[in-house]
Coordinates of C-alpha atoms and ligand atoms in Angstrom, one line a residue:
X1 CA 121.5 105.6 124.6
X2 CA 121.6 107.1 121.1
X3 CA 122.3 104.3 118.4
X4 CA 125.2 105.7 116.2
X5 CA 124.7 106.0 112.5
X6 CA 127.2 106.0 109.6
X7 CA 125.4 107.5 106.6
X8 CA 127.0 108.2 103.0
X9 CA 125.7 110.6 100.3
X10 CA 126.7 109.6 97.1
X11 CA 125.5 112.7 95.7
X12 CA 125.5 112.7 91.7
X13 CA 127.8 110.0 91.5
X14 CA 127.3 106.2 90.6
X15 CA 125.7 104.5 87.9
X16 CA 124.5 100.6 88.4
X17 CA 128.2 99.4 88.6
X18 CA 128.4 101.4 91.7
X19 CA 126.1 98.5 93.3
X20 CA 129.1 96.5 93.6
X21 CA 130.4 98.7 96.4
X22 CA 127.2 98.2 98.3
X23 CA 127.5 94.8 98.2
X24 CA 131.1 95.0 99.3
X25 CA 129.9 97.1 102.0
X26 CA 127.3 94.8 103.4
X27 CA 130.2 91.8 103.1
X28 CA 132.7 94.0 105.0
X29 CA 130.0 94.7 108.1
X30 CA 127.7 91.5 108.4
X31 CA 126.7 92.5 111.8
X32 CA 127.5 96.2 112.2
X33 CA 127.5 97.5 115.6
X34 CA 126.1 101.0 114.4
X35 CA 123.2 101.7 112.1
X36 CA 124.5 102.2 108.4
X37 CA 122.7 104.2 105.7
X38 CA 123.7 104.8 102.2
X39 CA 122.0 107.6 100.1
X40 CA 122.6 106.7 96.3
X41 CA 121.5 108.7 93.3
X42 CA 117.6 108.1 92.9
X43 CA 118.0 106.1 89.9
X44 CA 120.0 103.5 92.0
X45 CA 117.3 103.3 95.3
X46 CA 115.3 100.4 93.8
X47 CA 118.4 98.2 92.9
X48 CA 120.3 99.5 96.2
X49 CA 117.1 98.1 98.3
X50 CA 117.8 94.8 96.6
X51 CA 121.5 94.7 97.0
X52 CA 121.1 95.5 100.8
X53 CA 118.1 93.4 101.5
X54 CA 118.4 91.2 104.5
X55 CA 121.2 93.3 106.0
X56 CA 121.1 96.0 108.7
X57 CA 122.2 98.7 105.7
X58 CA 119.6 101.1 104.9
X59 CA 118.6 103.0 101.7
X60 CA 117.6 106.8 101.8
X61 CA 117.1 109.5 99.2
X62 CA 118.9 112.6 98.9
X63 CA 116.0 115.0 98.8
X64 CA 112.0 114.8 98.3
X65 CA 109.4 117.3 97.3
X66 CA 107.2 118.7 99.8
X67 CA 104.1 117.5 98.0
X68 CA 102.9 114.1 97.5
X69 CA 102.1 114.0 93.7
X70 CA 101.9 116.9 91.0
X71 CA 103.5 119.1 88.2
X72 CA 107.0 119.3 89.3
X73 CA 109.1 118.2 86.5
X74 CA 112.3 116.3 87.5
X75 CA 111.3 116.0 91.4
X76 CA 110.5 112.9 93.4
X77 CA 108.2 112.8 96.4
X78 CA 108.5 111.0 99.8
X79 CA 106.0 108.8 98.7
X80 CA 107.9 107.7 95.5
X81 CA 111.2 107.3 97.9
X82 CA 108.8 105.1 100.2
X83 CA 107.6 102.9 97.3
X84 CA 111.1 102.3 95.9
X85 CA 112.2 100.8 99.3
X86 CA 113.7 104.1 100.9
X87 CA 113.8 104.2 104.6
X88 CA 115.4 107.6 105.0
X89 CA 115.9 111.1 103.2
X90 CA 118.1 114.1 103.4
X91 CA 116.6 117.2 103.6
X92 CA 118.3 120.5 103.6
X93 CA 121.6 119.3 102.4
X94 CA 123.5 122.7 102.0
X95 CA 124.1 121.7 98.1
X96 CA 120.3 121.8 97.7
X97 CA 120.0 125.0 99.8
X98 CA 122.6 126.5 97.6
X99 CA 122.0 125.2 94.0
X100 CA 118.2 125.2 94.4
X101 CA 117.8 127.9 96.5
X102 CA 115.9 126.1 99.3
X103 CA 114.6 127.9 102.1
X104 CA 114.2 126.5 105.7
X105 CA 110.4 126.7 105.1
X106 CA 110.6 124.7 102.3
X107 CA 113.0 122.2 104.3
X108 CA 110.7 122.1 107.2
X109 CA 107.7 121.0 104.6
X110 CA 109.9 118.5 103.0
X111 CA 110.6 117.0 106.5
X112 CA 107.1 116.9 107.1
X113 CA 106.3 115.2 103.9
X114 CA 109.0 112.6 104.7
X115 CA 107.6 112.2 108.4
X116 CA 104.0 111.3 106.6
X117 CA 105.4 108.8 104.5
X118 CA 107.1 107.0 107.3
X119 CA 110.5 108.2 106.3
X120 CA 113.4 109.2 109.1
X121 CA 114.6 112.7 107.7
X122 CA 118.0 113.4 108.1
X123 CA 118.0 117.5 108.5
X124 CA 121.2 119.1 107.3
X125 CA 122.2 122.3 108.9
X126 CA 125.5 124.5 108.7
X127 CA 127.2 127.8 108.6
X128 CA 129.2 129.0 105.6
X129 CA 133.0 130.1 106.1
X130 CA 131.8 133.7 105.8
X131 CA 129.0 133.4 108.7
X132 CA 131.8 131.7 110.7
X133 CA 134.2 134.3 110.1
X134 CA 131.8 136.6 111.3
X135 CA 131.2 134.8 114.6
X136 CA 127.7 134.1 113.4
X137 CA 127.8 130.2 113.5
X138 CA 125.5 129.6 116.7
X139 CA 123.0 132.3 115.3
X140 CA 122.5 130.3 112.0
X141 CA 122.3 127.3 113.6
X142 CA 119.5 128.4 115.8
X143 CA 117.9 130.0 113.0
X144 CA 118.1 126.7 110.5
X145 CA 117.0 124.5 113.6
X146 CA 114.0 126.8 114.2
X147 CA 113.1 127.1 110.4
X148 CA 114.0 123.7 109.2
X149 CA 112.4 121.3 111.9
X150 CA 108.6 121.0 112.3
X151 CA 107.1 121.3 115.7
X152 CA 106.2 117.9 115.9
X153 CA 108.7 115.1 115.3
X154 CA 110.2 112.3 117.2
X155 CA 113.6 111.0 117.9
X156 CA 112.8 107.9 115.8
X157 CA 111.9 109.8 112.5
X158 CA 114.7 112.8 112.7
X159 CA 118.2 113.1 112.6
X160 CA 120.4 116.2 112.6
X161 CA 123.1 116.7 110.4
X162 CA 125.6 119.4 111.3
X163 CA 127.6 120.1 108.2
X164 CA 129.8 123.3 108.1
X165 CA 129.2 124.6 104.5
X166 CA 133.1 125.3 104.2
X167 CA 134.1 121.8 105.4
X168 CA 131.9 119.9 102.6
X169 CA 134.5 118.3 99.9
X170 CA 137.2 120.8 100.8
X171 CA 139.5 118.7 103.2
X172 CA 138.9 121.3 105.9
X173 CA 137.8 120.3 109.3
X174 CA 136.8 122.6 112.1
X175 CA 138.6 121.8 115.5
X176 CA 137.2 119.3 117.6
X177 CA 136.3 122.1 120.0
X178 CA 134.4 123.8 117.1
X179 CA 132.4 120.6 116.6
X180 CA 131.7 120.1 119.8
X181 CA 130.7 123.6 120.7
X182 CA 127.8 123.5 118.0
X183 CA 127.0 119.9 118.6
X184 CA 126.3 120.9 122.3
X185 CA 124.4 123.9 121.3
X186 CA 122.2 121.9 118.9
X187 CA 121.4 119.4 121.9
X188 CA 120.5 122.2 124.2
X189 CA 118.1 123.9 121.4
X190 CA 116.6 120.4 120.7
X191 CA 116.1 119.7 124.3
X192 CA 114.6 123.3 125.0
X193 CA 112.0 122.9 121.9
X194 CA 111.2 119.2 122.3
X195 CA 111.7 118.4 125.9
X196 CA 114.5 116.4 127.5
X197 CA 113.0 113.0 126.3
X198 CA 113.1 113.6 122.7
X199 CA 115.6 116.3 122.5
X200 CA 118.1 114.3 124.4
X201 CA 117.4 111.4 122.3
X202 CA 117.7 112.6 118.8
X203 CA 121.0 112.0 116.8
X204 CA 123.2 114.4 115.6
X205 CA 125.7 113.5 112.8
X206 CA 128.8 115.5 112.0
X207 CA 129.5 115.9 108.0
X208 CA 132.1 117.8 106.2
X209 CA 135.5 116.1 105.1
X210 CA 135.1 112.8 107.5
X211 CA 137.7 110.4 106.6
X212 CA 139.3 107.0 108.2
X213 CA 142.2 109.2 109.4
X214 CA 140.1 111.8 111.2
X215 CA 137.2 109.8 112.4
X216 CA 138.7 108.7 115.9
X217 CA 139.0 112.1 116.9
X218 CA 135.6 113.3 115.8
X219 CA 133.4 110.6 117.1
X220 CA 135.3 111.2 120.6
X221 CA 133.7 114.5 120.4
X222 CA 130.4 114.9 123.0
X223 CA 126.8 114.7 121.3
X224 CA 128.6 113.5 117.9
X225 CA 126.4 110.3 117.2
X226 CA 127.9 109.4 113.8
X227 CA 128.7 111.0 110.3
X228 CA 127.0 112.0 107.5
X229 CA 130.2 111.3 104.8
X230 CA 130.2 112.2 101.2
X231 CA 133.6 111.3 99.1
X232 CA 134.5 109.0 101.6
X233 CA 131.3 107.1 101.3
X234 CA 131.7 106.2 97.5
X235 CA 134.5 103.4 98.1
X236 CA 134.0 100.7 100.5
X237 CA 137.8 100.7 101.5
X238 CA 137.1 104.6 102.3
X239 CA 133.8 104.4 104.1
X240 CA 134.7 100.7 106.0
X241 CA 137.2 102.4 108.5
X242 CA 134.7 105.3 109.6
X243 CA 132.3 102.7 110.2
X244 CA 135.0 100.8 112.3
X245 CA 135.7 103.9 114.0
X246 CA 132.1 104.6 115.1
X247 CA 131.7 101.1 116.0
X248 CA 134.7 101.5 118.4
X249 CA 133.9 104.8 119.6
Ligands
PEP1 C1 128.4 115.9 102.4 O1 128.2 116.0 101.3 O2 127.3 115.6 103.1 C2 129.5 115.6 102.9 C3 129.9 115.9 104.1 O3 130.7 115.7 102.2 P1 132.1 115.3 102.3 O4 132.5 114.2 103.3 O5 132.8 115.0 100.8 O6 133.0 116.4 102.5

């Protein structure tokens, strides 16, 4: 059985007053039936870890550098995230791929760096609208999986997030058949590459305009083991119904 995961990505949102949302989140779900993760901005990680102490709520980074130290102004290493108390890190979010020109190779190296520090990497993949309209979705997914994942990983240190780029922050959601097709395909690819044991156990999240109002139907799709949520993770009244829907799925 794969334990479900409700993950929130706050992106470049939140100053210290946002910690009240984390506190409210832990109080709303004192003994959650699913894993919970929030990835706040790097400036809030240490304080978020303190706020989430003694609760199952995990705190993660939104990106890490592939190197442990060095002359990389503005970057953060996996070792630094670990030191700040993070347990997870997103790698390959489409906004990093687009805004910072991150290639599959860079993302693979960042994922390796996360693993080397004992962090759980949430590796993000997904097609653009142009790629979907050209009927290239599965080829793009196959390429990103092949390029962004290291040859050696475990079901404990790796989570995949399928996030169609055109669904992120747009309010547009693929049909449940489209989500199911891609998640089943990812599962097959993981089993082929890593064997039935690991490939069957890696969690696959869906991300892209998940809300309380569509969470039930998304979580009923095969091989959807949770969600990576952007906008709706910022406020407890929006994120909490998604967590509850996942608990009931
Ligand atoms: C995301 O940024 O990973 C995301 C899924 O955003 P949103 O939920 O706002 O579409």
